[in-house]
Short mmCIF file of C-alpha atoms and ligand atoms in Angstrom, two decimals:
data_model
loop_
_atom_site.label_atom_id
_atom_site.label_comp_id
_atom_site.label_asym_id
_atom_site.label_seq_id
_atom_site.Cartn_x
_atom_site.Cartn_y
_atom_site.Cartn_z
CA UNK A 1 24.11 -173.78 71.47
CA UNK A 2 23.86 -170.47 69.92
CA UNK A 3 21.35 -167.66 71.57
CA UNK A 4 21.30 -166.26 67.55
CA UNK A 5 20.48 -167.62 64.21
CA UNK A 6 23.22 -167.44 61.26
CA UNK A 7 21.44 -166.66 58.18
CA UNK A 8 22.63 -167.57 54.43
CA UNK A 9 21.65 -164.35 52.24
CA UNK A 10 22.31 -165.75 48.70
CA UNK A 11 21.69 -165.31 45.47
CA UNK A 12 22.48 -164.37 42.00
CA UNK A 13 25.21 -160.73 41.82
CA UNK A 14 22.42 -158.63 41.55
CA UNK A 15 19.77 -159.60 43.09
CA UNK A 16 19.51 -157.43 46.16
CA UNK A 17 21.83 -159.70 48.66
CA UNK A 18 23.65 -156.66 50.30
CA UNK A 19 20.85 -154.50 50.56
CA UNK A 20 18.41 -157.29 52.29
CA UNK A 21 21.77 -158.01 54.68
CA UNK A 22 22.37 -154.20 55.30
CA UNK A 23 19.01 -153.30 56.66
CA UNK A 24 18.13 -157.05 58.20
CA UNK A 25 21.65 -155.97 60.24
CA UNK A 26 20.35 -152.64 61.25
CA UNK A 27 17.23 -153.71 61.94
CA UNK A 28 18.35 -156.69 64.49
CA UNK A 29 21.68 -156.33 65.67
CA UNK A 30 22.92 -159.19 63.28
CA UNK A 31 26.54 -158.58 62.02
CA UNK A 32 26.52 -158.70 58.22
CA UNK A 33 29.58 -160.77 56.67
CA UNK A 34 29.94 -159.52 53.02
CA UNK A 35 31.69 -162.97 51.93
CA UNK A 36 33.27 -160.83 49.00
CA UNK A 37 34.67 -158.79 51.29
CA UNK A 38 36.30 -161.30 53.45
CA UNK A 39 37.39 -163.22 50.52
CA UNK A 40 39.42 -160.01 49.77
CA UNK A 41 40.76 -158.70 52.87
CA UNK A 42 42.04 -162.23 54.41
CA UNK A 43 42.79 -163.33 50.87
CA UNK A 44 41.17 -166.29 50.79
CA UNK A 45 41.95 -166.53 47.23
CA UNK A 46 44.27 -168.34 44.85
CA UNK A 47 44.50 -165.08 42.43
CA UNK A 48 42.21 -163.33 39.85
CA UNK A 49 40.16 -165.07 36.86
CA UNK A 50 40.95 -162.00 34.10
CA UNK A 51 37.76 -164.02 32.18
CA UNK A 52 35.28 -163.85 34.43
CA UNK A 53 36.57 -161.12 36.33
CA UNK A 54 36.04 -162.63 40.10
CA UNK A 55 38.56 -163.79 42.75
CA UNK A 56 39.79 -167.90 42.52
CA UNK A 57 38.50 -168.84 46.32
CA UNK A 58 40.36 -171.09 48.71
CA UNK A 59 37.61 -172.00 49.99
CA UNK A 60 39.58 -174.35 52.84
CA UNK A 61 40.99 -170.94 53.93
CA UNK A 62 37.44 -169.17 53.28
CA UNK A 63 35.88 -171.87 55.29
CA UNK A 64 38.48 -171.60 58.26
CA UNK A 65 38.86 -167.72 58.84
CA UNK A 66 34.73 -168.06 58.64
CA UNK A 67 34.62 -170.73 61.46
CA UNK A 68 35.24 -168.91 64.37
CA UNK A 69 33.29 -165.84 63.61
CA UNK A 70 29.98 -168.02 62.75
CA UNK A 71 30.21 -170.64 66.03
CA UNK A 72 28.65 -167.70 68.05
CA UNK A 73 25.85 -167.31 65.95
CA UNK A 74 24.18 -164.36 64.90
CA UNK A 75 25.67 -163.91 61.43
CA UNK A 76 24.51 -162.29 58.15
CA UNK A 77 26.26 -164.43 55.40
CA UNK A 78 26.02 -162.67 52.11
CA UNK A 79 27.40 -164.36 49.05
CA UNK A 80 26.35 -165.77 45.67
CA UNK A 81 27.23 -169.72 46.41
CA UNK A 82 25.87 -171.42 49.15
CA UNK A 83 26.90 -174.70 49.21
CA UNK A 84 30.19 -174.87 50.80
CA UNK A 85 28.98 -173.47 54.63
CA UNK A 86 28.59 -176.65 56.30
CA UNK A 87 24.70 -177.60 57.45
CA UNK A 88 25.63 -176.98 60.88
CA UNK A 89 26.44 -173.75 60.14
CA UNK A 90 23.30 -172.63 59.00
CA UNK A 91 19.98 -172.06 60.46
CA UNK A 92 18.01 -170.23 57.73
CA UNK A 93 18.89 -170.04 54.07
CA UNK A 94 17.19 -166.54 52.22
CA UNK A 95 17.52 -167.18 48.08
CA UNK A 96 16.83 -163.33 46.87
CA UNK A 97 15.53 -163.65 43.24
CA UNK A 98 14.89 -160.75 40.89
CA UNK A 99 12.56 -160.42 37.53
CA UNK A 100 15.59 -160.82 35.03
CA UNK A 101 14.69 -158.08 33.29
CA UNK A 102 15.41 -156.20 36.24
CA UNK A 103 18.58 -157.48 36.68
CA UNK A 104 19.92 -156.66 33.59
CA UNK A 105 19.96 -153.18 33.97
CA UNK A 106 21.00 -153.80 37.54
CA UNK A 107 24.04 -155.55 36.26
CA UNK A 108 25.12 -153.61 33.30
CA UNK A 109 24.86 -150.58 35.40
CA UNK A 110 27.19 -152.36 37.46
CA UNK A 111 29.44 -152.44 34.48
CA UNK A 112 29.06 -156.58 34.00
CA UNK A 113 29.27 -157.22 30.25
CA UNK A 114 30.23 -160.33 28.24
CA UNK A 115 30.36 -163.65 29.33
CA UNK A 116 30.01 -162.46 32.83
CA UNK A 117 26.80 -160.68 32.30
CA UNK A 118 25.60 -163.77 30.48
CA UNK A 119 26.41 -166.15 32.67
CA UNK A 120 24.93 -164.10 35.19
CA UNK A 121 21.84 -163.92 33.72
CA UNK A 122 21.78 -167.53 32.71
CA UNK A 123 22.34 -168.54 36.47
CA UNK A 124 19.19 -165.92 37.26
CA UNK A 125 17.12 -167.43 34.68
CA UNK A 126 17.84 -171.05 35.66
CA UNK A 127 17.43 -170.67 39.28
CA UNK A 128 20.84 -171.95 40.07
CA UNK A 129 21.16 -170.69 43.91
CA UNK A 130 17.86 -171.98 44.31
CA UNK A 131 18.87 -175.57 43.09
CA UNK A 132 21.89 -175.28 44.84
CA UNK A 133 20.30 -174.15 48.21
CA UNK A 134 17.57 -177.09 48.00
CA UNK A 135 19.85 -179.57 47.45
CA UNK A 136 22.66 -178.39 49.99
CA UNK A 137 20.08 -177.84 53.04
CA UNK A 138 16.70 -178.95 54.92
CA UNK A 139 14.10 -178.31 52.47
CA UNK A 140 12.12 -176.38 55.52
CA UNK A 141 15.26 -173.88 56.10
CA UNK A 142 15.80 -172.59 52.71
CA UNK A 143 13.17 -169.53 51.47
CA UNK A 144 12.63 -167.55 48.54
CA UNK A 145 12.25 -164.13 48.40
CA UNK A 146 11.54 -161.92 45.36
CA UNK A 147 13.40 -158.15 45.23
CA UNK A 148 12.34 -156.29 42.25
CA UNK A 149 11.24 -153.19 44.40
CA UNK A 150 11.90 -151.58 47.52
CA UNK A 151 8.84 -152.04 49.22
CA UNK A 152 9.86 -155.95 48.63
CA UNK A 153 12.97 -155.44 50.48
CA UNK A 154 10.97 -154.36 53.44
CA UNK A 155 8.53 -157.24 53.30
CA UNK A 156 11.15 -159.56 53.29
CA UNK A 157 13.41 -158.16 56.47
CA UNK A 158 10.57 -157.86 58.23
CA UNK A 159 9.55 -161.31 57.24
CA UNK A 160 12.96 -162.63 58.19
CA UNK A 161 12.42 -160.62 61.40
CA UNK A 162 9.40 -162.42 62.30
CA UNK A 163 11.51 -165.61 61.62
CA UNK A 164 14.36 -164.70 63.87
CA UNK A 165 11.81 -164.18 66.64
CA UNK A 166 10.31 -167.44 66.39
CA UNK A 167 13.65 -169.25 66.23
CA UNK A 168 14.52 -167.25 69.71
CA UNK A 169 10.97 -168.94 71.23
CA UNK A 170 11.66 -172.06 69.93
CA UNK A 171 14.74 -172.37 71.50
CA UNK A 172 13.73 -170.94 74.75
CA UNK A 173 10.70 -173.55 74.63
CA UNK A 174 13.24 -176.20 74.00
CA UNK A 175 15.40 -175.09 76.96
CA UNK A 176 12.48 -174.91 79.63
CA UNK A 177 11.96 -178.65 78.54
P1 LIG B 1 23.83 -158.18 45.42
O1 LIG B 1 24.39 -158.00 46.80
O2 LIG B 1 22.92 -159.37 45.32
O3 LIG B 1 24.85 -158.17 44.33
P2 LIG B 1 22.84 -155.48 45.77
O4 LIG B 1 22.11 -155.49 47.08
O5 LIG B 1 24.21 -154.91 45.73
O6 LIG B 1 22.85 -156.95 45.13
O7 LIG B 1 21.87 -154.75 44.73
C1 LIG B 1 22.28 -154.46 43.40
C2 LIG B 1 21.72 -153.13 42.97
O8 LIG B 1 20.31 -153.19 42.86
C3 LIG B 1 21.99 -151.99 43.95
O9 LIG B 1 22.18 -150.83 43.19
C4 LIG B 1 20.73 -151.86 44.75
C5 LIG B 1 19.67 -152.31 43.79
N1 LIG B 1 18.59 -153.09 44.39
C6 LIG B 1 18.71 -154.27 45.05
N2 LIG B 1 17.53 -154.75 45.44
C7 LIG B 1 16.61 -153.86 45.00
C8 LIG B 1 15.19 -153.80 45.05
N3 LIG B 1 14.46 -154.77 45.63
N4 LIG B 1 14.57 -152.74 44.51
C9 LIG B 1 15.28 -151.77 43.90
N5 LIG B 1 16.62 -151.77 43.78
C10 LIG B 1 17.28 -152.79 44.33
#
């Protein structure tokens, strides 16, 4: 059984995924996986989509190099998909949403334009990560959180800080059983 949580940070590009994962990490020992990252560096990929500008995942390889770094617990996994970490996996899903006016300028500052800004937006606007989050997990595990500000970033850590802590009691209730 593991003494830590792993926690799904997901969520349209955008939205605020890395900077919830950054500071939740800081502020509770948590390791922060930047899925992007990994997909990268242990090139879990089948190549580059020029269209849509993003990495082709293996996601057999993703989902192997991820295995033994999550049985442990205590992981931070940030990534816009969700629903290929298995449910045992996964303790607490976080869906960051975002005004999508907001995330416009968020996105074209990040240089996104085209069809990948659209469908960016379009995936924003339609709550696609939230869908995808309800239907791939216990309704009870998966939790929205809005980040148009920074005081909202806060809330929510310390929210999902306040979660953590419970999930440590529950567990050491259920052991003393
Ligand atoms: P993601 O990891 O979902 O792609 P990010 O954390 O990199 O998103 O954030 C994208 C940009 O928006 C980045 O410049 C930081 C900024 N940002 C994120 N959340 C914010 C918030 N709640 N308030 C203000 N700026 C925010």
């Amino acid at each position: 059984m593991r003494s830590n949580p792993n926690i799904v940070v997901t969520g349209t590009p955008g939205v605020g995924k890395t900077t919830h994962a950054e500071l939740l990490a800081r502020n509770t020992g948590l390791k922060h996986l930047s899925i992007n990252d990994i997909v990268k560096t242990e090139k879990c990929h089948e190549g580059w989509d020029d269209e849509l500008e993003t990495w082709i995942v293996d996601e057999d390889k993703l989902l192997d190099t991820l295995e033994d770094l999550v049985a442990p617990g205590g992981q931070i996994l940030d990534w816009h998909a969700c629903d290929l970490f298995p449910v045992r996996w996964v303790d607490l899903v976080v869906v960051v949403r975002c005004d999508s006016t907001i995330l416009y300028d968020r996105l074209t500052a990040r240089g996104y334009k085209g069809k990948k800004l659209e469908e960016n937006m379009d995936a924003e606007i339609m709550q696609v990560l939230l869908e995808e989050a309800r239907e791939s997990y216990e309704k009870e595990i998966v939790v929205e959180l809005r980040s148009d500000t920074a005081e909202e970033v806060e809330g929510n850590v310390e929210r999902i800080e306040a979660w953590i802590t419970q999930w440590k009691k529950d567990r050491e209730d259920e052991e003393k059983k």
